[in-house]
Coordinates of N, CA and C in Angstrom, one line a residue:
M1 N 71.8 46.6 -108.9 CA 73.3 47.0 -109.0 C 73.5 48.3 -108.3
K2 N 74.4 48.4 -107.3 CA 74.7 49.9 -106.8 C 76.2 50.2 -107.1
R3 N 76.5 51.4 -107.2 CA 77.8 51.8 -107.6 C 78.6 52.3 -106.2
V4 N 79.9 51.8 -106.0 CA 80.6 52.4 -105.0 C 81.8 53.1 -105.4
K5 N 82.0 54.3 -104.9 CA 83.3 54.9 -105.0 C 84.1 54.8 -103.9
A6 N 85.4 54.4 -104.2 CA 86.5 54.0 -103.2 C 87.5 54.8 -103.4
T7 N 88.2 55.2 -102.5 CA 89.6 55.8 -102.4 C 90.6 55.0 -101.9
V8 N 91.9 54.8 -102.7 CA 92.8 53.8 -102.5 C 94.2 54.6 -102.4
A9 N 94.8 54.0 -101.3 CA 96.2 54.4 -101.1 C 97.1 53.2 -101.3
Y10 N 98.3 53.4 -102.1 CA 99.3 52.2 -102.3 C 100.6 52.7 -102.3
D11 N 101.5 51.7 -102.0 CA 103.0 52.0 -102.1 C 103.2 51.3 -103.4
G12 N 103.6 52.0 -104.5 CA 104.0 51.5 -105.9 C 105.1 50.8 -106.0
T13 N 106.0 50.8 -104.8 CA 107.3 50.1 -105.0 C 107.3 48.8 -105.7
N14 N 106.4 47.7 -105.4 CA 106.5 46.5 -106.0 C 105.5 46.1 -106.8
F15 N 105.0 47.1 -107.5 CA 104.0 47.0 -108.5 C 104.6 47.4 -109.9
A16 N 104.0 46.7 -110.8 CA 104.5 47.0 -112.3 C 103.5 48.2 -112.9
G17 N 102.9 49.0 -112.0 CA 101.9 50.0 -112.3 C 100.7 49.7 -111.7
Y18 N 99.7 50.6 -112.2 CA 98.5 50.4 -111.5 C 97.6 49.6 -112.7
Q19 N 97.8 49.7 -113.8 CA 96.8 49.0 -114.7 C 97.3 47.4 -114.9
F20 N 96.2 46.7 -115.1 CA 96.3 45.4 -115.3 C 97.3 45.0 -116.4
Q21 N 98.2 44.1 -116.2 CA 99.1 43.5 -117.3 C 99.3 42.0 -117.1
P22 N 99.1 41.2 -118.2 CA 99.1 39.7 -117.9 C 100.5 39.3 -117.3
G23 N 100.3 38.7 -116.3 CA 101.7 37.9 -115.7 C 102.4 38.9 -114.8
M24 N 101.8 40.2 -114.6 CA 102.6 41.2 -113.8 C 101.8 41.4 -112.5
R25 N 102.5 41.8 -111.5 CA 101.7 42.3 -110.2 C 101.4 43.9 -110.4
T26 N 100.1 44.0 -110.5 CA 99.6 45.4 -110.5 C 98.4 45.7 -109.5
V27 N 98.4 47.1 -109.2 CA 97.4 47.3 -108.2 C 96.0 47.0 -108.6
Q28 N 95.7 47.2 -109.9 CA 94.3 46.8 -110.4 C 94.1 45.4 -110.2
S29 N 95.0 44.5 -110.6 CA 94.7 43.2 -110.5 C 94.6 42.6 -109.1
E30 N 95.2 43.2 -108.1 CA 95.1 43.0 -106.7 C 93.6 43.3 -106.1
I31 N 93.4 44.6 -106.6 CA 91.9 45.0 -106.2 C 90.9 44.2 -106.8
D32 N 91.1 43.9 -108.1 CA 89.9 43.1 -108.7 C 89.8 41.7 -108.2
K33 N 91.0 41.1 -107.8 CA 91.0 39.8 -107.2 C 90.2 39.8 -105.8
A34 N 90.6 41.0 -105.2 CA 89.7 41.1 -103.9 C 88.2 41.3 -104.1
L35 N 87.9 42.0 -105.0 CA 86.4 42.4 -105.5 C 85.8 41.0 -105.9
V36 N 86.5 40.0 -106.6 CA 85.9 38.8 -106.9 C 85.7 37.8 -105.8
K37 N 86.5 37.9 -104.8 CA 86.6 37.1 -103.6 C 85.2 37.5 -102.7
V38 N 85.1 38.9 -102.6 CA 83.9 39.2 -101.8 C 82.8 38.8 -102.5
H39 N 82.6 39.2 -103.7 CA 81.3 38.9 -104.5 C 81.1 37.5 -105.0
K40 N 82.3 36.6 -104.9 CA 82.1 35.2 -105.5 C 81.6 35.3 -106.9
D41 N 82.0 36.3 -107.7 CA 81.7 36.6 -109.1 C 82.8 37.2 -109.7
K42 N 83.1 36.4 -110.8 CA 84.4 36.9 -111.6 C 84.0 38.0 -112.6
S43 N 82.8 38.4 -112.7 CA 82.3 39.5 -113.7 C 82.6 40.8 -112.8
I44 N 82.9 41.0 -111.5 CA 83.0 42.3 -111.0 C 84.6 42.8 -111.1
Y45 N 84.5 44.0 -111.4 CA 85.9 44.7 -111.8 C 85.8 46.1 -111.4
S46 N 86.9 46.7 -111.2 CA 87.0 48.2 -110.9 C 87.4 49.0 -112.0
V47 N 87.1 50.3 -111.9 CA 87.5 51.3 -112.9 C 88.1 52.4 -112.1
A48 N 89.3 52.9 -112.6 CA 90.2 53.8 -111.9 C 90.2 55.2 -112.4
S49 N 90.4 56.1 -111.9 CA 90.6 57.6 -112.3 C 91.6 57.6 -113.3
G50 N 92.6 56.8 -113.4 CA 93.8 56.7 -114.2 C 94.9 55.9 -113.8
R51 N 95.7 55.7 -114.6 CA 96.8 54.7 -114.3 C 98.0 55.4 -113.8
T52 N 98.8 54.7 -112.9 CA 100.1 55.3 -112.6 C 101.2 54.1 -112.9
D53 N 102.5 54.7 -113.3 CA 103.5 53.9 -113.5 C 104.0 53.0 -112.5
A54 N 104.9 52.2 -112.9 CA 105.6 51.3 -111.8 C 106.4 52.2 -111.0
G55 N 106.4 52.0 -109.7 CA 107.1 52.8 -108.8 C 106.1 54.0 -108.3
V56 N 105.3 54.5 -108.8 CA 104.5 55.7 -108.5 C 103.5 55.2 -107.2
H57 N 103.4 56.0 -106.4 CA 102.6 55.9 -105.2 C 101.2 56.6 -105.3
A58 N 100.4 56.4 -104.4 CA 99.1 57.0 -104.3 C 98.6 57.2 -102.8
N59 N 98.1 58.4 -102.6 CA 97.4 58.6 -101.4 C 95.9 58.6 -101.6
G60 N 95.5 59.2 -102.8 CA 94.1 59.3 -103.0 C 93.8 58.9 -104.4
Q61 N 94.0 57.7 -105.0 CA 93.4 57.2 -106.2 C 92.1 57.0 -106.0
V62 N 91.3 57.0 -106.9 CA 89.8 56.9 -106.8 C 89.3 55.9 -107.8
I63 N 88.5 55.0 -107.3 CA 88.0 53.9 -108.3 C 86.5 53.7 -108.0
H64 N 85.8 53.1 -109.1 CA 84.4 52.7 -108.9 C 84.2 51.2 -109.1
F65 N 83.0 50.6 -108.6 CA 82.6 49.3 -109.0 C 81.3 49.1 -108.7
D66 N 80.6 48.4 -109.5 CA 79.1 48.2 -109.4 C 79.1 46.8 -108.5
T67 N 77.9 46.8 -107.7 CA 77.9 45.5 -106.8 C 76.3 45.4 -106.5
P68 N 76.1 44.0 -106.4 CA 74.6 43.7 -106.0 C 74.7 43.7 -104.5
L69 N 75.6 43.7 -103.7 CA 75.6 43.6 -102.3 C 75.1 44.9 -101.8
S70 N 74.6 44.7 -100.4 CA 74.1 45.9 -99.8 C 75.0 46.2 -98.4
L71 N 76.3 46.0 -98.4 CA 77.1 46.3 -97.4 C 76.9 47.8 -96.8
P72 N 76.8 48.1 -95.7 CA 77.0 49.5 -95.0 C 78.2 50.1 -95.7
E73 N 78.1 51.4 -95.9 CA 79.4 52.0 -96.5 C 80.7 51.6 -95.9
D74 N 80.7 51.9 -94.6 CA 81.9 51.7 -93.9 C 82.5 50.2 -93.7
R75 N 81.7 49.2 -94.0 CA 82.0 47.9 -94.2 C 82.9 47.4 -95.4
W76 N 82.7 48.2 -96.4 CA 83.5 47.9 -97.7 C 85.1 48.2 -97.4
M77 N 85.6 49.0 -96.6 CA 86.8 49.1 -96.4 C 87.5 47.9 -95.7
M78 N 86.6 47.4 -94.7 CA 86.9 46.2 -93.8 C 87.0 45.0 -94.8
A79 N 85.8 44.9 -95.6 CA 85.8 43.7 -96.4 C 86.8 43.5 -97.6
L80 N 87.4 44.7 -98.0 CA 88.3 44.5 -99.2 C 89.7 44.7 -98.5
N81 N 90.1 45.5 -97.4 CA 91.3 45.5 -96.8 C 91.8 44.2 -96.3
V82 N 91.0 43.2 -95.7 CA 91.3 42.1 -95.2 C 91.7 41.2 -96.4
L83 N 91.4 41.4 -97.4 CA 91.8 40.5 -98.7 C 93.0 41.2 -99.5
L84 N 93.3 42.4 -99.3 CA 94.3 43.0 -100.0 C 95.5 43.0 -99.4
P85 N 96.9 43.0 -100.1 CA 98.1 43.1 -99.6 C 98.3 44.2 -98.9
K86 N 99.2 44.2 -97.9 CA 99.4 45.3 -97.1 C 100.0 46.6 -97.6
D87 N 100.4 46.5 -99.1 CA 100.9 47.8 -99.7 C 99.7 48.4 -100.5
I88 N 98.4 48.0 -100.3 CA 97.3 48.7 -100.8 C 96.2 48.6 -99.6
R89 N 95.6 50.0 -99.6 CA 94.5 50.0 -98.6 C 93.4 50.9 -99.3
I90 N 92.2 50.4 -98.9 CA 91.0 51.1 -99.3 C 90.9 52.3 -97.9
V91 N 90.8 53.5 -98.3 CA 90.9 54.4 -97.2 C 89.4 55.0 -97.1
G92 N 88.7 54.8 -98.0 CA 87.2 55.5 -98.0 C 86.3 54.9 -99.0
A93 N 85.1 54.9 -98.8 CA 84.1 54.1 -99.6 C 82.7 54.8 -99.5
E94 N 82.1 55.0 -100.5 CA 80.6 55.6 -100.4 C 79.9 55.2 -101.7
Y95 N 78.6 55.0 -101.4 CA 77.6 54.7 -102.7 C 77.4 56.1 -103.2
V96 N 77.5 56.0 -104.6 CA 77.2 57.2 -105.4 C 76.1 56.8 -106.6
D97 N 75.7 57.8 -107.4 CA 74.9 57.8 -108.5 C 75.5 56.7 -109.5
K98 N 74.7 56.1 -110.2 CA 75.2 55.3 -111.2 C 75.8 55.9 -112.4
E99 N 75.7 57.3 -112.5 CA 76.3 58.2 -113.5 C 77.6 58.6 -113.0
F100 N 78.1 58.3 -111.9 CA 79.4 58.7 -111.5 C 80.4 57.7 -112.2
H101 N 81.5 58.4 -112.6 CA 82.6 57.4 -113.2 C 83.8 57.9 -112.9
A102 N 84.6 57.1 -112.3 CA 85.9 57.4 -111.6 C 86.9 58.1 -112.5
R103 N 86.7 57.9 -113.9 CA 87.7 58.6 -114.7 C 87.0 59.7 -115.5
Y104 N 85.8 59.5 -115.9 CA 85.3 60.6 -116.9 C 84.6 61.7 -115.9
S105 N 84.3 61.4 -114.7 CA 83.6 62.4 -113.9 C 84.6 63.3 -113.1
A106 N 85.9 63.0 -113.2 CA 86.9 63.7 -112.5 C 87.1 65.0 -113.2
T107 N 87.2 66.1 -112.4 CA 87.4 67.5 -112.8 C 88.9 68.1 -112.6
G108 N 89.7 67.2 -111.8 CA 90.9 67.6 -111.5 C 91.8 66.6 -110.8
K109 N 93.1 66.7 -110.9 CA 93.8 65.8 -110.1 C 95.0 66.5 -109.5
T110 N 95.5 66.1 -108.3 CA 96.7 66.7 -107.6 C 97.9 65.7 -107.3
Y111 N 98.9 66.1 -107.8 CA 100.0 65.2 -107.6 C 101.1 65.8 -106.9
V112 N 101.8 65.1 -106.0 CA 102.9 65.6 -105.2 C 104.4 64.8 -105.7
F113 N 105.2 65.6 -105.8 CA 106.6 65.0 -106.1 C 107.7 65.4 -104.9
K114 N 108.6 64.4 -104.6 CA 109.2 64.6 -103.3 C 110.8 64.4 -103.7
W115 N 111.6 65.5 -103.3 CA 113.1 65.3 -103.2 C 113.7 65.4 -101.9
S116 N 114.7 64.5 -101.6 CA 115.3 64.4 -100.3 C 116.7 65.2 -100.4
Y117 N 116.7 66.2 -99.4 CA 118.1 66.9 -99.1 C 119.0 66.1 -98.3
S118 N 118.6 65.0 -97.7 CA 119.5 64.3 -96.7 C 120.9 64.0 -97.3
E119 N 121.9 64.4 -96.5 CA 123.2 64.1 -96.9 C 123.5 62.6 -97.2
V120 N 123.0 61.8 -96.4 CA 122.9 60.3 -96.6 C 121.5 59.9 -96.5
Q121 N 121.0 59.4 -97.6 CA 119.6 59.0 -97.6 C 119.3 57.9 -96.8
S122 N 118.3 57.9 -95.9 CA 117.8 56.8 -95.1 C 117.3 55.7 -96.1
P123 N 117.7 54.4 -95.7 CA 117.2 53.4 -96.5 C 115.7 53.4 -96.5
F124 N 115.0 53.9 -95.6 CA 113.6 53.9 -95.3 C 113.0 55.0 -96.2
E125 N 113.8 55.8 -96.9 CA 113.3 56.9 -97.8 C 113.7 56.5 -99.2
R126 N 114.4 55.6 -99.5 CA 114.9 55.4 -100.8 C 113.7 55.2 -101.9
N127 N 112.6 54.5 -101.5 CA 111.7 54.2 -102.5 C 110.7 55.3 -102.5
Y128 N 110.9 56.4 -101.6 CA 109.6 57.4 -101.5 C 110.1 58.7 -101.8
A129 N 111.3 59.1 -102.1 CA 111.7 60.4 -102.3 C 113.0 60.4 -103.2
V130 N 113.3 61.2 -104.2 CA 114.5 61.3 -104.9 C 115.6 62.0 -104.2
H131 N 116.6 61.4 -104.2 CA 117.8 61.9 -103.3 C 118.6 62.8 -104.2
L132 N 118.7 63.9 -103.8 CA 119.5 65.1 -104.5 C 121.1 65.0 -104.2
G133 N 121.5 64.3 -103.3 CA 122.8 64.1 -103.1 C 123.6 65.5 -103.0
R134 N 124.6 65.8 -103.7 CA 125.4 67.0 -103.5 C 124.5 68.3 -104.2
W135 N 123.5 68.0 -104.9 CA 122.7 69.1 -105.5 C 121.9 69.7 -104.5
R136 N 122.0 71.1 -104.3 CA 121.1 72.0 -103.6 C 120.4 73.0 -104.6
P137 N 119.2 72.8 -105.1 CA 118.7 73.5 -106.1 C 118.5 75.1 -105.7
D138 N 118.3 75.9 -106.5 CA 117.7 77.1 -106.1 C 116.3 77.3 -106.2
V139 N 115.4 77.2 -105.2 CA 114.1 77.0 -105.1 C 113.5 78.1 -105.6
Q140 N 113.9 79.5 -105.5 CA 113.3 80.5 -106.1 C 113.3 80.5 -107.5
L141 N 114.4 80.1 -108.2 CA 114.5 79.9 -109.6 C 113.4 78.9 -110.0
M142 N 113.2 77.8 -109.3 CA 112.3 76.8 -109.7 C 111.0 77.3 -109.7
R143 N 110.6 78.3 -108.6 CA 109.4 78.9 -108.5 C 109.1 79.8 -109.8
E144 N 110.0 80.5 -110.1 CA 109.9 81.2 -111.3 C 109.6 80.6 -112.5
A145 N 110.3 79.3 -112.6 CA 110.0 78.6 -113.8 C 108.7 77.9 -113.9
A146 N 108.1 77.6 -112.5 CA 106.8 77.0 -112.3 C 105.8 78.1 -112.8
E147 N 105.8 79.4 -112.8 CA 105.2 80.3 -113.2 C 104.7 80.1 -114.7
Q148 N 105.8 79.8 -115.5 CA 105.7 79.7 -116.9 C 104.7 78.4 -117.4
I149 N 104.6 77.4 -116.4 CA 103.9 76.2 -116.5 C 102.3 76.4 -116.2
I150 N 102.1 77.2 -115.3 CA 100.7 77.5 -114.7 C 100.0 78.0 -115.9
G151 N 98.7 77.6 -116.2 CA 97.8 78.0 -117.2 C 97.4 76.9 -118.3
T152 N 96.9 77.4 -119.2 CA 96.4 76.4 -120.3 C 97.5 76.5 -121.4
H153 N 98.0 75.3 -121.8 CA 99.2 75.0 -122.8 C 99.0 73.8 -123.4
D154 N 99.6 73.8 -124.6 CA 99.9 72.5 -125.3 C 101.2 71.8 -124.7
F155 N 101.1 70.8 -124.0 CA 102.0 70.1 -123.2 C 102.9 69.1 -124.0
T156 N 102.9 69.0 -125.3 CA 103.6 68.1 -126.1 C 104.9 67.9 -125.7
S157 N 105.6 69.1 -125.4 CA 107.1 69.0 -125.0 C 107.3 68.2 -123.4
F158 N 106.3 68.2 -122.8 CA 106.3 67.8 -121.5 C 105.6 66.5 -121.2
C159 N 105.5 65.7 -122.2 CA 105.0 64.4 -122.1 C 105.6 63.3 -123.0
S160 N 105.4 62.1 -122.7 CA 106.1 61.0 -123.4 C 105.6 60.9 -124.9
S161 N 106.6 60.5 -125.8 CA 106.2 60.3 -127.2 C 105.1 59.1 -127.2
K162 N 105.1 58.5 -126.2 CA 104.1 57.3 -126.4 C 102.7 57.6 -125.8
T163 N 102.6 58.9 -125.5 CA 101.1 59.5 -125.2 C 100.1 59.0 -126.2
A164 N 99.0 58.6 -126.1 CA 98.1 58.0 -127.0 C 97.1 59.2 -127.5
T165 N 96.8 60.1 -126.5 CA 95.9 61.0 -127.0 C 96.6 62.2 -128.2
S166 N 95.6 62.7 -129.0 CA 96.2 63.7 -130.0 C 96.2 65.1 -129.3
N167 N 95.3 65.3 -128.3 CA 95.1 66.4 -127.7 C 95.9 66.6 -126.6
K168 N 96.9 67.4 -126.7 CA 97.8 67.7 -125.6 C 97.8 69.0 -124.8
V169 N 96.5 69.6 -125.0 CA 96.2 70.9 -124.2 C 95.7 70.4 -122.9
R170 N 96.3 70.9 -121.8 CA 95.9 70.8 -120.5 C 96.0 72.0 -119.7
T171 N 95.3 72.2 -118.6 CA 95.4 73.3 -117.7 C 96.0 73.0 -116.4
V172 N 97.2 73.5 -116.0 CA 97.5 73.6 -114.6 C 97.3 74.7 -113.9
R173 N 96.6 74.3 -112.8 CA 95.9 75.5 -112.1 C 96.8 76.0 -110.9
T174 N 97.4 75.0 -110.2 CA 98.4 75.6 -109.3 C 99.6 74.6 -109.4
L175 N 100.8 75.1 -109.0 CA 102.0 74.6 -108.9 C 103.1 75.3 -107.9
T176 N 103.3 74.6 -106.9 CA 104.2 75.1 -105.8 C 105.2 74.1 -105.4
L177 N 106.4 74.9 -104.7 CA 107.4 74.1 -104.3 C 107.5 74.5 -102.8
E178 N 107.7 73.7 -102.1 CA 107.8 74.0 -100.5 C 108.9 73.1 -100.0
E179 N 109.9 73.8 -99.0 CA 110.8 73.0 -98.4 C 110.2 72.6 -97.0
Q180 N 110.3 71.3 -96.6 CA 109.8 70.9 -95.4 C 110.8 70.0 -94.9
E181 N 111.3 70.4 -93.8 CA 112.5 69.7 -93.2 C 113.5 69.3 -94.1
Q182 N 113.6 68.0 -94.4 CA 114.8 67.5 -95.2 C 114.4 67.3 -96.7
F183 N 113.0 67.8 -96.9 CA 112.4 67.5 -98.3 C 112.1 68.6 -99.0
L184 N 112.2 68.7 -100.4 CA 111.7 69.6 -101.3 C 110.2 69.1 -101.9
I185 N 109.2 69.7 -101.9 CA 107.9 69.1 -102.3 C 107.4 70.0 -103.3
M186 N 107.1 69.3 -104.5 CA 106.3 69.9 -105.6 C 104.8 69.4 -105.5
T187 N 104.0 70.3 -105.6 CA 102.5 69.9 -105.6 C 101.9 70.6 -106.8
I188 N 101.3 69.9 -107.7 CA 100.8 70.4 -109.0 C 99.3 69.9 -109.1
E189 N 98.6 70.8 -109.5 CA 97.0 70.5 -109.5 C 96.6 70.9 -111.0
G190 N 95.7 70.3 -111.6 CA 95.1 70.6 -112.9 C 93.9 69.8 -113.3
D191 N 93.7 70.1 -114.4 CA 92.2 69.2 -115.0 C 92.6 68.0 -115.6
G192 N 93.8 67.7 -115.8 CA 94.2 66.2 -116.2 C 95.8 66.4 -116.5
F193 N 96.3 65.1 -116.7 CA 97.7 65.1 -116.9 C 98.1 64.0 -118.0
L194 N 98.9 64.3 -118.9 CA 99.4 63.5 -119.9 C 100.5 62.4 -119.4
Y195 N 100.6 61.3 -120.2 CA 101.6 60.4 -119.7 C 103.0 60.9 -119.5
N196 N 103.4 60.8 -118.3 CA 104.8 61.3 -117.8 C 104.9 62.7 -117.8
M197 N 103.8 63.5 -117.8 CA 103.6 64.9 -117.8 C 104.3 65.6 -116.5
V198 N 103.7 65.0 -115.4 CA 104.1 65.6 -114.1 C 105.6 65.2 -113.7
R199 N 106.0 64.0 -114.2 CA 107.4 63.8 -113.9 C 108.5 64.5 -114.8
T200 N 108.0 64.8 -116.0 CA 108.8 65.7 -116.9 C 109.0 67.0 -116.4
I201 N 107.7 67.6 -115.9 CA 107.8 69.0 -115.2 C 108.8 68.9 -114.0
A202 N 108.7 68.0 -113.3 CA 109.5 67.8 -112.1 C 111.0 67.9 -112.6
G203 N 111.3 67.0 -113.5 CA 112.8 66.9 -114.1 C 113.1 68.3 -114.7
M204 N 112.3 69.1 -115.2 CA 112.6 70.4 -115.8 C 112.9 71.5 -114.7
L205 N 112.0 71.4 -113.7 CA 112.2 72.5 -112.7 C 113.4 72.1 -111.9
L206 N 113.9 70.8 -111.8 CA 115.0 70.7 -111.1 C 116.2 71.1 -111.8
A207 N 116.1 70.8 -113.2 CA 117.2 71.5 -114.1 C 117.4 73.1 -114.1
V208 N 116.4 73.7 -113.9 CA 116.5 75.1 -113.6 C 117.0 75.5 -112.3
G209 N 116.6 74.6 -111.4 CA 117.0 74.9 -109.9 C 118.6 74.6 -109.8
I210 N 119.1 73.6 -110.7 CA 120.6 73.3 -110.4 C 121.5 74.1 -111.6
G211 N 120.7 74.9 -112.4 CA 121.6 75.8 -113.3 C 121.6 75.2 -114.7
W212 N 121.0 74.1 -115.2 CA 121.3 73.6 -116.4 C 120.3 74.5 -117.3
N213 N 119.1 75.0 -116.8 CA 118.2 75.7 -117.7 C 117.9 77.0 -116.8
T214 N 117.2 78.0 -117.6 CA 116.8 79.2 -117.0 C 115.2 79.2 -116.9
P215 N 114.6 79.8 -116.2 CA 113.2 80.0 -116.1 C 112.6 80.2 -117.5
D216 N 113.1 81.1 -118.2 CA 112.6 81.5 -119.5 C 112.8 80.4 -120.4
D217 N 113.7 79.5 -120.4 CA 113.7 78.3 -121.0 C 112.4 77.4 -121.1
I218 N 111.7 77.6 -120.1 CA 110.6 76.7 -119.9 C 109.5 77.2 -120.8
R219 N 109.3 78.6 -121.0 CA 108.4 79.0 -121.9 C 108.7 78.6 -123.3
K220 N 110.2 78.6 -123.8 CA 110.5 78.4 -125.0 C 110.4 76.9 -125.2
I221 N 110.4 75.9 -124.4 CA 110.4 74.6 -124.5 C 108.8 74.3 -124.6
L222 N 108.0 75.0 -123.8 CA 106.5 74.8 -124.2 C 106.2 75.0 -125.4
E223 N 106.6 76.2 -126.0 CA 106.1 76.9 -127.4 C 106.7 75.8 -128.5
S224 N 107.8 75.2 -128.1 CA 108.4 74.4 -129.2 C 107.7 73.1 -129.6
R225 N 106.9 72.7 -128.5 CA 106.1 71.4 -128.6 C 107.0 70.2 -129.3
D226 N 108.1 70.2 -128.6 CA 109.2 69.3 -128.9 C 109.7 68.5 -127.6
R227 N 109.2 67.3 -127.5 CA 109.8 66.5 -126.4 C 111.4 66.5 -126.1
K228 N 112.0 66.5 -127.1 CA 113.4 66.5 -127.4 C 114.1 67.7 -126.7
K229 N 113.3 68.9 -126.6 CA 113.9 70.0 -126.0 C 113.8 70.0 -124.5
A230 N 113.0 69.2 -123.9 CA 112.8 69.2 -122.5 C 113.8 68.2 -121.8
G231 N 114.2 68.2 -120.6 CA 115.3 67.3 -120.2 C 114.6 65.7 -119.7
K232 N 115.3 65.2 -118.8 CA 115.1 63.8 -118.4 C 113.8 63.9 -117.6
T233 N 113.0 62.8 -117.8 CA 111.9 62.4 -116.9 C 112.3 62.2 -115.5
A234 N 111.8 62.8 -114.5 CA 112.2 62.3 -113.0 C 111.8 61.0 -112.7
P235 N 112.7 60.4 -111.9 CA 112.3 58.9 -111.3 C 110.9 58.8 -110.8
A236 N 110.3 57.7 -111.1 CA 108.8 57.5 -110.7 C 108.7 57.3 -109.0
H237 N 109.7 56.9 -108.5 CA 109.4 56.7 -107.0 C 109.4 58.0 -106.1
G238 N 109.6 59.2 -106.8 CA 109.2 60.4 -106.0 C 108.0 60.9 -106.2
L239 N 107.0 60.2 -107.0 CA 105.8 60.8 -107.5 C 104.7 60.1 -106.7
Y240 N 103.6 60.9 -106.4 CA 102.5 60.5 -105.6 C 101.3 61.1 -106.2
L241 N 100.2 60.2 -106.6 CA 98.8 60.7 -106.8 C 98.2 61.0 -105.5
D242 N 98.1 62.3 -105.3 CA 97.7 62.8 -104.0 C 96.1 62.8 -103.7
S243 N 95.4 63.3 -104.8 CA 93.9 63.3 -104.7 C 93.3 63.4 -106.1
V244 N 92.0 63.2 -106.1 CA 91.2 63.4 -107.5 C 90.0 64.2 -107.0
T245 N 89.7 65.2 -107.8 CA 88.5 66.0 -107.5 C 87.4 65.7 -108.4
Y246 N 86.2 65.8 -107.9 CA 85.0 65.8 -108.7 C 84.0 66.8 -108.5
D247 N 83.0 67.2 -109.3 CA 82.0 68.4 -108.9 C 81.0 67.7 -107.9

């Protein structure tokens, strides 16, 4: 058996999330159906770097699977893409050491969150960026607030109460906000993220930008370790898993 590492892009609009759920359309279920068809073996399945929620997109999700087949690396994309729905694409594949694990070998992840400044949001943007409407946030204030988040902290205040792990300490290495044409784009990179952590950070930064909170509030909310002190979780459709890094 050989291990394949594959990079996956998907439009999360019409999925109930990444992870398999009985009776639901998920990214994992579609990938695993394609793997079973290629191998003619129901025991073949994929392992991902992590799950994403319903509506969340990916440019660079990473999976691995074990295979008895000896296809050339570049043939895996063709073999799987012809069987996958058009809202999922394998964009890279390579053989890796059997010790590689898509989840446990990951050393970092990068997410992107997009807001739209458009006066009237295009119907072609509606599933891929959060429309700000009349709001024009102060991006400099958002950047000042972002400085409070960078570093190693207990992010209990910035994750869902449904988060399974008891260890809420994570390290955010970089957090930037850039205006590009009609979009405001947040890019965040860290060693790992808790359930709804990125979307909660996005929601809080926007709250600072429109004057509901101050940059200094972010530090106080972090220190409180109380999810109720943070604001609303930003909508899923503005979020993208951009890349996963490995040593």
